[in-house]
Amino acid sequence: MKKDKFACNCKSITYGMIEDAVKNGDKSYEEVEKRLRFGTGCGKCKEFIQYLVRDLLTEDGR
């Protein structure tokens, strides 16, 4: 995964920022959303990021 690729263009949230949030203890999509505040612009990123967080949590064994 390219850590510098944007997952949310409106808020400049990268894949790496989402991955770091999961590695730093966020246990759900909602926790990552609250920490990074993505999806408050156009909202088009929400579904994709939901799947990304799910996959990262699965890789992490949660």
Short mmCIF file of C-alpha atoms in Angstrom, two decimals:
data_model
loop_
_atom_site.label_atom_id
_atom_site.label_comp_id
_atom_site.label_asym_id
_atom_site.label_seq_id
_atom_site.Cartn_x
_atom_site.Cartn_y
_atom_site.Cartn_z
CA MET A 1 0.00 0.00 0.00
CA LYS A 2 1.28 3.47 -0.84
CA LYS A 3 1.21 5.33 2.46
CA ASP A 4 1.23 8.75 0.79
CA LYS A 5 -1.77 8.07 -1.48
CA PHE A 6 -4.89 10.03 -0.54
CA ALA A 7 -7.89 8.12 0.78
CA CYS A 8 -9.80 11.38 1.41
CA ASN A 9 -8.91 14.19 -0.95
CA CYS A 10 -11.10 16.80 0.77
CA LYS A 11 -9.24 16.51 4.08
CA SER A 12 -5.86 15.30 2.70
CA ILE A 13 -6.06 12.03 4.67
CA THR A 14 -3.58 9.44 3.43
CA TYR A 15 -3.57 5.65 3.59
CA GLY A 16 -0.62 5.95 5.98
CA MET A 17 -2.56 8.17 8.37
CA ILE A 18 -5.36 5.61 8.51
CA GLU A 19 -2.91 2.75 9.00
CA ASP A 20 -1.17 4.68 11.80
CA ALA A 21 -4.50 5.31 13.55
CA VAL A 22 -5.20 1.56 13.58
CA LYS A 23 -1.66 0.75 14.73
CA ASN A 24 -1.99 3.33 17.51
CA GLY A 25 -5.03 1.62 18.99
CA ASP A 26 -8.17 2.68 17.15
CA LYS A 27 -10.41 -0.39 17.19
CA SER A 28 -13.15 0.58 14.74
CA TYR A 29 -14.04 2.66 11.71
CA GLU A 30 -15.84 5.10 14.00
CA GLU A 31 -12.74 5.64 16.14
CA VAL A 32 -10.58 6.28 13.05
CA GLU A 33 -13.24 8.64 11.66
CA LYS A 34 -13.39 10.57 14.94
CA ARG A 35 -9.59 10.87 15.14
CA LEU A 36 -8.96 11.90 11.51
CA ARG A 37 -12.25 13.68 10.73
CA PHE A 38 -12.48 12.44 7.15
CA GLY A 39 -15.74 12.30 5.23
CA THR A 40 -16.91 15.73 6.33
CA GLY A 41 -16.41 17.25 2.87
CA CYS A 42 -18.03 15.44 -0.04
CA GLY A 43 -18.28 12.08 1.82
CA LYS A 44 -17.26 9.97 -1.17
CA CYS A 45 -14.38 8.39 0.76
CA LYS A 46 -16.41 6.92 3.62
CA GLU A 47 -17.28 3.56 2.09
CA PHE A 48 -13.75 2.94 0.82
CA ILE A 49 -12.18 3.90 4.15
CA GLN A 50 -14.62 1.65 5.98
CA TYR A 51 -13.30 -1.33 3.97
CA LEU A 52 -9.70 -0.19 4.41
CA VAL A 53 -10.06 0.02 8.20
CA ARG A 54 -11.75 -3.39 8.28
CA ASP A 55 -8.87 -4.91 6.30
CA LEU A 56 -6.24 -3.25 8.49
CA LEU A 57 -7.95 -4.50 11.65
CA THR A 58 -8.14 -8.01 10.19
CA GLU A 59 -4.42 -7.93 9.31
CA ASP A 60 -3.70 -6.78 12.85
CA GLY A 61 -5.66 -9.73 14.25
CA ARG A 62 -8.56 -7.72 15.68
#
